[in-house]
Short mmCIF file of C-alpha atoms in Angstrom, two decimals:
data_model
loop_
_atom_site.label_atom_id
_atom_site.label_comp_id
_atom_site.label_asym_id
_atom_site.label_seq_id
_atom_site.Cartn_x
_atom_site.Cartn_y
_atom_site.Cartn_z
CA MET R 1 -8.64 29.19 -134.17
CA THR R 2 -11.72 31.87 -132.97
CA GLU R 3 -11.69 32.56 -128.92
CA VAL R 4 -13.68 29.59 -126.63
CA SER R 5 -16.09 31.92 -125.85
CA SER R 6 -16.98 32.43 -122.75
CA GLN R 7 -19.84 33.99 -123.06
CA VAL R 8 -23.21 32.69 -121.54
CA LEU R 9 -26.63 34.61 -122.41
CA SER R 10 -29.81 34.38 -120.25
CA ASP R 11 -33.24 35.64 -120.96
CA SER R 12 -35.42 35.63 -118.55
CA GLN R 13 -37.58 32.34 -119.39
CA GLY R 14 -34.83 30.87 -117.32
CA THR R 15 -32.99 29.58 -120.41
CA ALA R 16 -29.01 30.61 -121.07
CA THR R 17 -26.87 29.95 -123.88
CA VAL R 18 -23.33 29.04 -123.63
CA PHE R 19 -21.37 29.18 -126.95
CA ALA R 20 -19.14 25.90 -128.07
CA GLY R 21 -16.75 27.81 -129.99
CA ASP R 22 -14.31 26.20 -132.24
CA TYR R 23 -13.66 23.88 -131.54
CA LEU R 24 -14.19 22.11 -128.62
CA ASN R 25 -11.45 20.01 -125.91
CA LYS R 26 -10.13 19.58 -122.84
CA LEU R 27 -9.31 23.57 -122.29
CA SER R 28 -12.54 24.84 -123.91
CA GLY R 29 -15.05 22.15 -122.38
CA GLU R 30 -14.42 22.85 -118.44
CA ARG R 31 -14.77 26.56 -119.35
CA ILE R 32 -18.15 25.42 -120.83
CA GLU R 33 -19.32 22.85 -118.25
CA ARG R 34 -18.49 25.29 -115.02
CA GLU R 35 -20.80 27.76 -116.85
CA CYS R 36 -23.46 25.16 -117.27
CA ARG R 37 -23.77 23.97 -114.05
CA ALA R 38 -22.82 27.57 -112.87
CA LYS R 39 -26.76 28.90 -114.79
CA LEU R 40 -28.07 25.56 -113.48
CA ASN R 41 -27.04 26.10 -110.01
CA GLU R 42 -28.60 29.86 -110.66
CA GLY R 43 -31.95 28.54 -111.75
CA CYS R 44 -31.89 27.96 -115.22
CA ARG R 45 -34.16 25.07 -116.86
CA GLU R 46 -32.94 25.44 -119.85
CA ILE R 47 -29.32 24.73 -121.49
CA ILE R 48 -28.88 25.86 -124.85
CA VAL R 49 -24.87 24.90 -125.84
CA ASP R 50 -24.90 26.42 -129.49
CA PHE R 51 -22.32 24.88 -131.34
CA SER R 52 -22.66 26.99 -134.73
CA GLY R 53 -19.11 28.43 -134.85
CA THR R 54 -17.77 24.99 -133.84
CA GLU R 55 -15.96 22.59 -136.00
CA ILE R 56 -14.69 19.90 -134.41
CA VAL R 57 -15.86 18.38 -130.80
CA ASN R 58 -13.19 15.00 -129.42
CA SER R 59 -14.05 12.41 -126.20
CA ILE R 60 -12.85 14.91 -124.04
CA GLY R 61 -15.77 17.50 -125.40
CA ILE R 62 -18.25 14.44 -126.13
CA SER R 63 -17.46 13.21 -122.02
CA ILE R 64 -17.65 17.11 -120.82
CA LEU R 65 -21.28 17.51 -122.43
CA MET R 66 -22.52 13.88 -121.45
CA GLY R 67 -21.68 15.80 -118.15
CA VAL R 68 -23.81 18.39 -118.03
CA ILE R 69 -26.39 16.78 -119.64
CA ASP R 70 -26.53 14.59 -116.30
CA ALA R 71 -26.56 17.45 -113.83
CA ALA R 72 -28.82 18.93 -116.09
CA SER R 73 -31.55 15.95 -115.87
CA GLY R 74 -30.43 15.28 -112.57
CA ILE R 75 -32.59 18.91 -111.37
CA GLY R 76 -35.11 18.12 -113.87
CA ALA R 77 -33.26 20.62 -116.53
CA ARG R 78 -32.73 20.27 -121.00
CA VAL R 79 -30.23 20.84 -122.71
CA VAL R 80 -30.14 21.82 -126.13
CA PHE R 81 -27.99 22.03 -128.68
CA ALA R 82 -27.63 24.35 -131.23
CA GLU R 83 -26.68 24.67 -134.85
CA PRO R 84 -24.36 21.55 -135.15
CA ASN R 85 -22.34 20.71 -138.42
CA LYS R 86 -23.41 18.40 -140.55
CA MET R 87 -20.33 16.16 -138.56
CA THR R 88 -21.01 16.87 -135.19
CA THR R 89 -24.43 15.66 -135.40
CA GLU R 90 -23.39 12.71 -137.00
CA LEU R 91 -20.90 12.20 -133.87
CA PHE R 92 -23.97 13.13 -131.60
CA ASP R 93 -25.93 10.59 -132.82
CA MET R 94 -23.77 7.84 -133.59
CA LEU R 95 -22.55 8.16 -129.47
CA GLY R 96 -26.55 8.11 -128.47
CA LEU R 97 -26.30 11.80 -127.08
CA THR R 98 -29.20 12.57 -129.66
CA ARG R 99 -31.47 10.64 -127.05
CA HIS R 100 -30.83 12.73 -124.22
CA VAL R 101 -30.69 16.52 -125.82
CA GLU R 102 -33.23 18.36 -128.40
CA ILE R 103 -30.58 19.56 -131.10
CA ARG R 104 -31.30 22.32 -132.92
CA ALA R 105 -30.69 23.60 -136.66
CA MET Q 1 -35.19 -3.65 -151.78
CA LYS Q 2 -34.22 -2.31 -154.66
CA LEU Q 3 -30.40 -2.22 -155.35
CA GLN Q 4 -29.75 1.32 -155.10
CA ASP Q 5 -31.19 1.67 -152.04
CA MET Q 6 -29.58 -1.67 -150.44
CA ARG Q 7 -26.31 0.08 -151.55
CA SER Q 8 -27.27 3.53 -150.48
CA THR Q 9 -28.14 2.09 -147.07
CA ASN Q 10 -24.77 0.18 -146.62
CA PHE Q 11 -22.40 3.11 -147.51
CA SER Q 12 -24.48 4.74 -144.68
CA ARG Q 13 -23.62 2.38 -142.47
CA PHE Q 14 -19.45 2.23 -143.80
CA ALA Q 15 -19.98 5.79 -143.15
CA ALA Q 16 -20.86 5.52 -139.85
CA GLU Q 17 -18.33 3.07 -138.78
CA ARG Q 18 -15.74 4.49 -140.73
CA ASN Q 19 -16.37 8.11 -138.44
CA LYS Q 20 -16.89 5.57 -135.46
CA LEU Q 21 -13.31 4.04 -136.03
CA VAL Q 22 -12.04 7.86 -136.63
CA HIS Q 23 -13.50 8.83 -133.47
CA THR Q 24 -12.32 5.60 -131.30
CA PHE Q 25 -8.85 5.87 -132.81
CA GLY Q 26 -8.84 9.11 -132.11
CA ALA Q 27 -9.55 9.04 -128.58
CA LEU Q 28 -6.61 6.31 -128.59
CA ALA Q 29 -4.19 8.20 -128.92
CA GLU Q 30 -4.70 10.78 -127.82
CA ILE Q 31 -4.98 8.05 -124.61
CA GLY Q 32 -1.63 7.00 -125.09
CA GLN Q 33 -0.82 11.30 -125.41
CA GLU Q 34 -1.32 11.80 -122.00
CA VAL Q 35 0.04 8.74 -120.00
CA SER Q 36 3.39 9.39 -122.01
CA ASN Q 37 3.33 13.20 -121.17
CA LYS Q 38 4.68 13.84 -117.48
CA HIS Q 39 1.59 15.18 -115.92
CA ASN Q 40 -0.02 15.54 -113.06
CA PHE Q 41 -0.76 11.96 -112.14
CA GLN Q 42 -4.41 12.81 -111.31
CA GLU Q 43 -4.49 15.31 -113.85
CA THR Q 44 -3.86 12.21 -116.49
CA ILE Q 45 -6.52 10.05 -114.96
CA ARG Q 46 -8.92 12.55 -114.83
CA THR Q 47 -8.21 13.17 -118.54
CA SER Q 48 -7.69 9.42 -119.53
CA LEU Q 49 -10.99 9.38 -118.13
CA HIS Q 50 -13.13 11.12 -119.81
CA LEU Q 51 -11.03 10.01 -122.47
CA VAL Q 52 -12.40 6.94 -122.28
CA LEU Q 53 -16.43 7.80 -121.98
CA GLY Q 54 -15.60 10.39 -123.95
CA SER Q 55 -14.72 8.03 -127.09
CA LEU Q 56 -18.08 5.37 -126.67
CA GLY Q 57 -20.80 7.76 -125.04
CA ILE Q 58 -21.24 6.64 -122.13
CA MET Q 59 -22.77 8.23 -119.27
CA ARG Q 60 -19.87 7.98 -115.79
CA GLY Q 61 -17.95 6.32 -114.32
CA GLY Q 62 -14.38 6.13 -111.77
CA VAL Q 63 -10.73 5.43 -111.95
CA VAL Q 64 -9.69 3.48 -108.55
CA ARG Q 65 -6.25 2.69 -108.09
CA TYR Q 66 -5.79 -0.54 -105.75
CA THR Q 67 -2.95 0.29 -102.90
CA ARG Q 68 -2.11 -2.78 -102.00
CA PHE Q 69 -1.13 -2.06 -97.70
CA GLU Q 70 -5.07 -1.57 -96.74
CA ASN Q 71 -6.19 -4.34 -99.55
CA GLU Q 72 -8.11 -0.62 -101.10
CA LEU Q 73 -9.90 -0.21 -104.42
CA ASN Q 74 -9.50 3.99 -103.57
CA MET Q 75 -11.37 6.79 -106.54
CA VAL Q 76 -9.44 8.92 -108.48
CA SER Q 77 -11.46 10.40 -111.14
CA ALA Q 78 -14.79 10.11 -110.65
CA ARG Q 79 -18.02 11.11 -113.30
CA GLY Q 80 -21.48 11.77 -112.63
CA LEU Q 81 -21.40 8.48 -109.87
CA GLY Q 82 -22.39 11.07 -107.05
CA ASP Q 83 -21.47 11.74 -104.26
CA ASP Q 84 -22.91 8.71 -102.59
CA PHE Q 85 -20.38 6.53 -104.19
CA PRO Q 86 -17.31 5.40 -102.12
CA PHE Q 87 -14.21 7.16 -102.38
CA GLY Q 88 -12.50 3.94 -100.93
CA MET Q 89 -13.85 -0.10 -101.41
CA SER Q 90 -12.39 -3.03 -99.56
CA LEU Q 91 -11.38 -5.76 -101.49
CA CYS Q 92 -10.37 -8.41 -98.16
CA TYR Q 93 -10.09 -11.79 -100.18
CA GLU Q 94 -7.36 -12.95 -101.79
CA ASP Q 95 -8.78 -15.17 -104.27
CA GLU Q 96 -10.67 -12.53 -105.26
CA ARG Q 97 -7.85 -9.68 -105.69
CA GLN Q 98 -6.22 -12.92 -107.89
CA PHE Q 99 -8.99 -13.16 -109.65
CA LEU Q 100 -9.31 -9.89 -110.71
CA ALA Q 101 -5.47 -10.13 -111.36
CA ASN Q 102 -5.20 -12.73 -113.39
CA GLY Q 103 -5.99 -9.93 -116.36
CA LEU Q 104 -7.16 -7.07 -117.92
CA TYR Q 105 -11.13 -7.88 -119.50
CA PRO Q 106 -14.40 -5.67 -119.03
CA ILE Q 107 -16.66 -8.16 -116.42
CA GLU Q 108 -20.06 -7.41 -116.42
CA CYS Q 109 -21.01 -6.09 -112.59
CA ASP Q 110 -24.69 -8.16 -113.39
CA GLN Q 111 -23.19 -11.32 -113.77
CA ALA Q 112 -20.48 -10.38 -111.40
CA ARG Q 113 -22.54 -11.05 -108.37
CA VAL Q 114 -20.80 -14.11 -107.50
CA LEU Q 115 -17.58 -12.17 -105.92
CA PRO Q 116 -18.22 -10.90 -102.56
CA PHE Q 117 -16.19 -7.77 -103.90
CA PHE Q 118 -19.56 -6.81 -106.11
CA GLN Q 119 -21.54 -8.11 -103.20
CA VAL Q 120 -20.65 -6.08 -100.43
CA TYR Q 121 -20.88 -2.86 -102.80
CA ASP Q 122 -24.06 -3.87 -104.41
CA ARG Q 123 -25.66 -1.37 -103.36
CA SER Q 124 -23.23 1.26 -104.56
CA ILE Q 125 -22.99 0.17 -108.08
CA GLY Q 126 -26.68 -0.47 -108.67
CA GLN Q 127 -27.42 3.37 -107.52
CA ALA Q 128 -24.59 4.29 -110.46
CA LYS Q 129 -25.60 2.42 -112.70
CA ILE Q 130 -22.49 0.89 -113.20
CA GLU Q 131 -22.64 -1.91 -115.64
CA LEU Q 132 -19.14 -2.68 -116.33
CA PHE Q 133 -15.81 -2.78 -114.22
CA VAL Q 134 -12.66 -3.48 -115.67
CA PRO Q 135 -9.79 -4.81 -113.64
CA LEU Q 136 -6.18 -2.65 -114.57
CA VAL Q 137 -3.40 -5.18 -114.73
CA VAL Q 138 0.14 -4.93 -115.17
CA ARG Q 139 2.22 -8.20 -115.66
CA ASP Q 140 -0.45 -10.40 -113.18
CA GLU Q 141 -0.50 -7.83 -111.13
CA LEU Q 142 -4.19 -5.38 -109.86
CA LEU Q 143 -3.15 -1.85 -110.23
CA GLY Q 144 -6.38 -0.75 -109.88
CA GLY Q 145 -10.34 -0.87 -111.60
CA ILE Q 146 -12.11 1.62 -114.15
CA PHE Q 147 -15.83 1.74 -113.09
CA LEU Q 148 -18.31 2.47 -116.48
CA GLY Q 149 -22.16 3.34 -116.38
CA GLU Q 150 -24.70 2.98 -119.57
CA LYS Q 151 -23.91 3.99 -122.58
CA ALA Q 152 -25.84 7.37 -124.05
CA SER Q 153 -27.05 5.19 -126.74
CA GLY Q 154 -28.94 2.54 -124.35
CA GLU Q 155 -27.72 -0.05 -126.00
CA GLN Q 156 -25.33 -2.84 -124.69
CA TYR Q 157 -21.01 -2.82 -124.93
CA THR Q 158 -20.37 -4.56 -127.87
CA SER Q 159 -17.32 -6.69 -127.92
CA TYR Q 160 -15.78 -3.62 -130.31
CA ASP Q 161 -16.64 -1.69 -127.09
CA LYS Q 162 -14.82 -3.60 -124.79
CA GLU Q 163 -11.70 -3.86 -126.58
CA ILE Q 164 -11.37 -0.52 -126.84
CA ILE Q 165 -12.61 0.03 -123.38
CA CYS Q 166 -9.42 -2.58 -123.22
CA ALA Q 167 -6.86 -1.20 -124.73
CA MET Q 168 -7.32 2.39 -123.23
CA GLY Q 169 -7.27 0.05 -119.81
CA ARG Q 170 -4.13 -0.64 -120.66
CA HIS Q 171 -2.33 2.70 -121.08
CA ILE Q 172 -4.01 3.38 -118.04
CA ALA Q 173 -2.46 0.59 -116.02
CA VAL Q 174 0.53 1.91 -116.97
CA ALA Q 175 0.22 5.43 -116.17
CA ILE Q 176 -0.80 4.55 -112.24
CA SER Q 177 1.73 1.67 -112.77
CA GLN Q 178 4.23 4.43 -113.21
CA ARG Q 179 3.00 6.30 -110.49
CA ASN Q 180 3.69 3.91 -107.97
CA LEU Q 181 7.52 3.03 -109.43
CA MET Q 182 7.85 6.59 -108.76
CA ALA Q 183 5.92 6.54 -105.37
CA GLU Q 184 8.36 3.02 -104.44
CA LEU Q 185 11.03 5.45 -105.21
CA GLU Q 186 10.84 7.92 -103.29
CA ARG Q 187 9.91 6.23 -100.24
CA ARG Q 188 13.34 4.68 -100.78
CA ALA Q 189 15.27 7.78 -101.15
CA ASP Q 190 13.45 8.49 -98.17
CA GLU Q 191 14.28 5.68 -95.68
CA ASN Q 192 18.12 6.33 -97.69
CA ARG Q 193 17.84 9.85 -96.49
CA ARG Q 194 16.89 8.54 -92.71
CA LEU Q 195 19.76 6.32 -92.63
CA TYR Q 196 21.92 8.98 -93.98
CA ASP Q 197 21.27 11.02 -90.80
CA ASP Q 198 20.95 8.09 -88.34
CA LEU Q 199 24.64 7.44 -89.38
CA LYS Q 200 25.95 11.00 -89.52
CA MET Q 201 23.89 10.86 -86.04
CA THR Q 202 26.11 7.72 -85.00
CA TYR Q 203 29.70 9.60 -86.56
CA LYS Q 204 28.58 13.18 -84.79
CA ASP Q 205 28.54 10.46 -81.56
CA THR Q 206 31.59 8.36 -82.65
CA VAL Q 207 33.36 11.76 -82.83
CA LYS Q 208 32.95 13.30 -79.58
CA ALA Q 209 33.65 10.31 -77.62
CA PHE Q 210 37.18 10.36 -79.38
CA ALA Q 211 37.42 13.73 -79.34
CA ALA Q 212 36.94 13.05 -75.48
CA ALA Q 213 38.61 10.44 -76.04
CA ILE Q 214 41.45 12.42 -76.45
CA ASP Q 215 41.24 15.50 -74.07
CA ARG Q 216 41.02 12.68 -71.21
CA LYS Q 217 44.62 11.66 -72.10
CA ASP Q 218 45.65 15.02 -71.18
CA LYS Q 219 44.85 16.38 -68.66
CA TYR Q 220 45.73 19.63 -68.60
CA THR Q 221 44.35 20.10 -72.35
CA GLU Q 222 40.55 18.83 -70.72
CA GLY Q 223 38.62 19.86 -73.76
CA HIS Q 224 40.78 21.41 -76.39
CA SER Q 225 39.55 19.09 -79.20
CA VAL Q 226 35.97 20.66 -78.38
CA ARG Q 227 37.24 24.15 -77.97
CA VAL Q 228 38.99 23.50 -81.76
CA GLY Q 229 36.14 22.02 -83.46
CA LYS Q 230 33.85 25.17 -81.72
CA TYR Q 231 35.97 27.59 -82.80
CA SER Q 232 37.18 25.45 -86.51
CA GLU Q 233 33.16 25.94 -86.80
CA ILE Q 234 32.76 29.54 -86.05
CA ILE Q 235 35.47 30.82 -88.50
CA ALA Q 236 34.10 28.19 -91.35
CA ARG Q 237 30.30 29.64 -90.06
CA GLU Q 238 32.21 33.37 -90.77
CA LEU Q 239 33.49 32.30 -93.71
CA GLY Q 240 30.29 32.11 -95.28
CA TRP Q 241 30.24 28.03 -95.96
CA GLY Q 242 27.39 25.72 -96.42
CA GLU Q 243 25.62 24.19 -93.17
CA GLU Q 244 27.62 20.58 -94.65
CA GLU Q 245 30.63 22.33 -94.58
CA ILE Q 246 30.34 24.02 -91.61
CA GLU Q 247 29.79 20.53 -89.36
CA GLY Q 248 32.91 19.75 -91.81
CA ALA Q 249 34.96 22.45 -90.15
CA ALA Q 250 33.69 21.20 -86.94
CA PHE Q 251 34.08 17.62 -86.39
CA ALA Q 252 38.16 17.89 -88.13
CA GLY Q 253 38.41 20.01 -85.38
CA TYR Q 254 37.13 18.23 -83.15
CA LEU Q 255 39.57 14.74 -84.67
CA HIS Q 256 42.67 16.53 -85.04
CA ASP Q 257 44.84 15.35 -82.39
CA ILE Q 258 42.85 11.99 -82.99
CA GLY Q 259 46.63 11.07 -82.97
CA LYS Q 260 48.30 12.40 -79.66
CA ILE Q 261 46.37 8.67 -78.19
CA THR Q 262 50.08 6.80 -79.79
CA VAL Q 263 51.76 9.25 -77.94
CA GLU Q 264 52.74 8.65 -74.24
CA ARG Q 265 50.76 9.77 -71.91
CA LYS Q 266 54.10 11.19 -69.72
CA ILE Q 267 55.09 13.23 -72.97
CA ILE Q 268 51.92 14.38 -73.07
CA ASN Q 269 51.34 15.35 -69.82
CA ALA Q 270 54.82 16.48 -68.48
CA PRO Q 271 54.22 19.20 -66.61
CA TYR Q 272 57.35 20.72 -67.80
CA ARG Q 273 58.31 22.20 -71.20
CA ILE Q 274 59.11 18.38 -73.02
CA ASN Q 275 62.89 18.11 -74.40
CA ALA Q 276 64.16 17.85 -78.23
CA LYS Q 277 63.29 14.33 -78.14
CA GLU Q 278 60.19 14.52 -76.43
CA SER Q 279 59.53 16.88 -78.70
CA SER Q 280 59.86 14.45 -82.31
CA GLU Q 281 57.90 11.71 -80.04
CA LEU Q 282 54.74 14.11 -79.96
CA ASN Q 283 55.31 15.90 -83.61
CA LYS Q 284 54.43 12.31 -85.42
CA HIS Q 285 50.74 12.82 -83.93
CA PRO Q 286 49.56 14.33 -86.72
CA GLY Q 287 51.01 12.02 -89.01
CA ALA Q 288 49.97 9.05 -86.98
CA GLY Q 289 46.18 10.50 -86.47
CA PHE Q 290 46.34 11.07 -90.18
CA GLU Q 291 46.58 6.96 -90.73
CA ILE Q 292 43.72 6.26 -88.34
CA LEU Q 293 40.87 8.45 -90.26
CA GLN Q 294 42.38 7.72 -93.61
CA PRO Q 295 40.81 4.83 -94.02
CA ILE Q 296 37.15 5.57 -92.24
CA ARG Q 297 34.88 6.82 -94.63
CA HIS Q 298 33.98 10.14 -93.38
CA PRO Q 299 31.10 12.28 -94.44
CA TYR Q 300 33.16 15.40 -94.72
CA ALA Q 301 35.96 15.84 -96.81
CA GLY Q 302 38.63 16.97 -95.59
CA VAL Q 303 39.01 15.52 -91.91
CA PRO Q 304 42.24 13.84 -91.84
CA LEU Q 305 43.60 16.06 -94.02
CA ALA Q 306 43.10 18.57 -91.22
CA ALA Q 307 44.50 15.91 -88.75
CA LYS Q 308 47.47 15.90 -90.68
CA TYR Q 309 48.44 19.35 -91.62
CA HIS Q 310 47.09 21.54 -88.87
CA HIS Q 311 50.43 22.50 -87.54
CA GLU Q 312 52.00 23.72 -90.32
CA ARG Q 313 52.61 27.75 -91.63
CA LEU Q 314 52.28 29.85 -94.00
CA ASP Q 315 55.89 30.25 -94.24
CA GLY Q 316 56.65 26.99 -94.19
CA ARG Q 317 58.09 26.84 -91.13
CA GLY Q 318 55.67 24.64 -89.90
CA TYR Q 319 55.42 20.57 -89.49
CA PRO Q 320 55.50 17.76 -90.53
CA ASP Q 321 55.72 18.18 -93.60
CA GLY Q 322 57.68 22.24 -93.97
CA LEU Q 323 54.16 22.83 -96.58
CA TYR Q 324 53.83 26.56 -97.70
CA ASP Q 325 50.34 28.50 -97.99
CA ARG Q 326 48.41 27.09 -100.49
CA GLU Q 327 50.49 23.80 -100.63
CA ILE Q 328 48.14 23.21 -96.75
CA PRO Q 329 44.86 22.35 -97.74
CA TYR Q 330 42.49 25.37 -96.16
CA ILE Q 331 40.38 23.25 -93.67
CA ALA Q 332 43.86 22.58 -91.72
CA LYS Q 333 44.86 25.92 -92.11
CA VAL Q 334 41.11 26.56 -90.22
CA VAL Q 335 42.05 24.68 -87.75
CA ASN Q 336 45.65 25.43 -86.99
CA LEU Q 337 43.84 28.53 -86.34
CA ALA Q 338 41.76 27.58 -83.89
CA ASP Q 339 43.63 25.25 -82.29
CA ALA Q 340 46.43 27.61 -82.03
CA PHE Q 341 43.77 29.90 -80.40
CA ASP Q 342 42.56 27.67 -77.87
CA ALA Q 343 46.54 27.13 -76.84
CA MET Q 344 47.37 30.80 -76.12
CA THR Q 345 43.71 31.27 -74.70
CA SER Q 346 44.04 27.69 -72.15
CA ASP Q 347 46.29 26.60 -69.12
CA ARG Q 348 48.68 24.44 -69.49
CA PRO Q 349 50.83 23.45 -66.89
CA TYR Q 350 54.53 24.95 -66.92
CA ARG Q 351 52.35 28.42 -68.15
CA ARG Q 352 48.92 30.15 -67.25
CA ARG Q 353 46.98 31.43 -71.16
CA ARG Q 354 47.45 34.81 -72.37
CA SER Q 355 45.36 37.96 -72.06
CA ALA Q 356 43.51 38.69 -74.55
CA PRO Q 357 46.20 42.07 -75.86
CA GLU Q 358 48.29 38.90 -76.05
CA VAL Q 359 46.51 37.23 -77.90
CA PHE Q 360 45.61 39.26 -80.46
CA GLU Q 361 48.74 41.50 -80.60
CA ASP Q 362 50.17 37.20 -81.22
CA LEU Q 363 48.01 36.95 -83.84
CA GLN Q 364 47.82 40.16 -85.48
CA ARG Q 365 52.21 39.04 -85.38
CA ASN Q 366 51.69 36.08 -86.90
CA THR Q 367 48.99 36.55 -89.41
CA GLY Q 368 50.20 35.82 -93.15
CA LYS Q 369 52.81 33.78 -91.01
CA GLN Q 370 51.20 31.27 -89.47
CA PHE Q 371 47.56 31.91 -89.85
CA ALA Q 372 45.54 33.09 -93.36
CA PRO Q 373 44.27 36.54 -92.79
CA GLU Q 374 40.88 35.79 -93.37
CA LEU Q 375 40.10 32.77 -91.29
CA VAL Q 376 41.70 35.28 -88.54
CA THR Q 377 39.57 38.04 -89.87
CA ALA Q 378 36.53 35.51 -89.54
CA LEU Q 379 37.55 34.55 -86.55
CA LEU Q 380 37.40 38.22 -84.93
CA ARG Q 381 34.46 38.99 -86.72
CA GLY Q 382 33.16 35.77 -85.17
CA MET Q 383 33.76 36.62 -81.50
CA MET Q 384 33.31 41.23 -82.17
CA LYS Q 385 29.25 39.45 -83.15
CA GLU Q 386 28.93 37.68 -79.34
CA LEU Q 387 31.36 40.55 -77.57
CA SER Q 388 28.71 43.27 -79.16
CA GLY Q 389 24.89 40.79 -79.20
CA GLU Q 390 25.04 40.46 -82.60
CA SER Q 391 24.85 36.72 -81.99
CA LYS Q 392 23.47 35.25 -80.26
CA ASP Q 393 25.88 32.52 -79.63
CA LYS Q 394 28.03 32.52 -77.02
CA THR Q 395 29.97 29.94 -77.17
CA PHE Q 396 33.54 32.29 -77.17
CA ARG Q 397 32.33 32.86 -73.27
CA LYS Q 398 31.94 29.15 -72.89
CA MET Q 399 34.91 28.19 -74.42
CA LEU Q 400 36.87 31.42 -72.65
CA GLY Q 401 34.45 31.94 -69.16
CA ARG Q 402 32.89 35.16 -68.71
CA GLU Q 403 35.56 36.94 -66.89
CA TYR Q 404 37.71 36.51 -69.95
CA MET Q 405 35.08 37.59 -72.42
CA GLU Q 406 33.77 40.49 -69.53
CA SER Q 407 37.63 42.25 -69.09
CA GLU Q 408 37.90 46.16 -69.47
CA GLY Q 409 38.98 46.66 -72.86
CA LEU Q 410 38.38 43.43 -75.11
CA MET Q 411 36.30 45.04 -76.99
CA PRO Q 412 38.22 47.43 -78.08
CA ILE Q 413 41.40 45.62 -78.43
CA VAL Q 414 38.97 42.79 -81.30
CA ARG Q 415 38.51 45.91 -83.66
CA THR Q 416 41.98 46.79 -83.49
CA ALA Q 417 42.92 43.86 -84.45
CA LEU Q 418 40.49 43.30 -86.61
CA ASN Q 419 40.66 47.22 -88.07
CA GLY Q 420 44.66 46.00 -88.73
CA LEU Q 421 44.41 42.98 -90.89
CA ALA Q 422 44.85 42.12 -94.81
CA PRO Q 423 42.52 40.68 -96.73
CA THR Q 424 44.31 38.47 -98.03
CA SER Q 425 47.58 36.39 -97.52
CA PRO Q 426 50.52 38.05 -97.98
CA LEU Q 427 52.20 34.86 -98.62
CA THR Q 428 49.23 33.39 -100.91
CA PHE Q 429 51.64 34.41 -104.25
CA VAL Q 430 54.94 33.71 -102.80
CA ALA Q 431 56.71 31.26 -105.04
CA TYR Q 432 56.56 27.47 -103.48
CA LYS Q 433 60.04 26.59 -101.83
#
C-alpha cells in the first residue's frame, strides 16, 4: 500500500489539491476531510481531490467525500474529483456524487 | 431498438445493479463487524453512521439515543445536520413512544407530521432537509433513531434502500442495546459498591459499639479493646499490609475480648490476682469469643480466629490450645502482641503500669517466645516514627499519654530495642509438638 497522502498543494488562485491515496477509508478519509476543511477555512474556493493513485473507495470514504462536498457547497466553493479510475467513477455516479462535483479525467 | 442494443442496455443495467449490491453489502458487512468489535460506543456509532450514509449516498444524517428517564432522543453522532439541529429532542407522549417502538421501519418525515414529535421539530427537520426517520427498536423497546437527509442522487428512497437502511439500523440498535446493558450493569455495580460500603460502615459502628460494651464490663481496663485495635492497626500498617487487611487487623483487635461478656463481672473486675479456678473461668473467654464471632460473616478474614488464639504463644505455652509458632494464625499473633503491649502499658487494679524500660525489656525478652520478632519490630518502628516525627500519627500519644511518650530516654530505649531484635522468629523452624 502506498502511503496515504496528506500532501496538499495550493496555488495562488485559491485551489488546493488533496491526494486521496490508494485506499480511501475511515483513517485516510478523515485526514483528507480535515485537510479539505482547513483549506476551505483558509479561503480556498476550489478543492481538487486527486484519485490518480486510488484503487478503492469504501462506504466510509463516500460518506467523508459527501461531507467535503457539503462543507464546500455551504461556502460556495467547488469540488473536483480528478482522475478517478473507472470503478470509482461508476461508484460516484451510482451514488449521485457526480451531480455535485466535476469529474476531471 | 435493435436486439444488440437492448442486450447492451440490459447488461449495463445489470452491471450497475451488481456494483450497487457489492457496495451496499460491503457496508452491511462492515457495520456488523464494527458493532461486534469492542470499540468505544461513540466511535462505533460514528462509523456506523458513515456506513449508512456512504452505502446509499445520503448527504447527511444523525443517530440519536433514547433515554427512558428523560424521554429524550439525544444526538450521539451527526454529519451535515448543522449547529442548529437540536442535540436533545423530547418525546413527550406515551402513545407516540409506543408508536415508534412498534418496529424498525423508515418513517417519511413529510407524512409523519400528524405525530406531535414531528410537529414540534418540524423546523429543524426541514432546515436539515431530513427525509427519513428510522426508529431503532430491539424487542419492542425504543432505543433511538436515525435521521437521514436527501440522497446525493436527488432520487427518492426506494424500497430497496429502505430495506438496506433497516438492516443497518438493526445493527446500530444492537450496539445501543449493548451499551444500555453495560450502563445498567455499571449502575448496578455502583449501587452494590455503595451498599457494601454502607454495610461495612454499619459493621464498623457495631464492632465499635461491641468494643465499648466489652470495655464497660471491665471498669479497670476501660478502652482496652479500642487500644488493642489501634496497636494492631499500627503493626499491620508497618508490615505493609493492604488497607482492607489493616482494617481487618483493627477490627480483630476491637473484638478480641468479646468472649469476656460470658465471664462473670466479679472475676473480670477482681481487685486482686485471681485464683486458679477464677483464672480457668477467665481463660475460657477466647473460645467463647470464637463461638460468638464465628457465625457472623465478617468483611475481614480472621476476626474469629484472632479472638480464639490471641493468648497463644510461639513457644506453645499459651492457651486455649497450646499452639506453636506456625500453628497460630498470623492475625492472632498481631492481636496477641497488641494485647500484651496494652496490658503492660495500662494500670491494673492490682498494679501500676510498667515503665518504658521495663516494657521494652519485657518485649525483647519474650520475642521469639511469646511474640513474633517481625511484629515486635513493626510495633517499635511505628512508635519510633511517631517519636521522631516521621509520622504525623499521634496514636501512641493518645493511647499512652503525653507524659509516657515524653518520658526521658524513651527514644533511645526504643531505638536500642529495635536494633536488638532478630529479623525473624527463632522458633519458625522448630518442629511442632
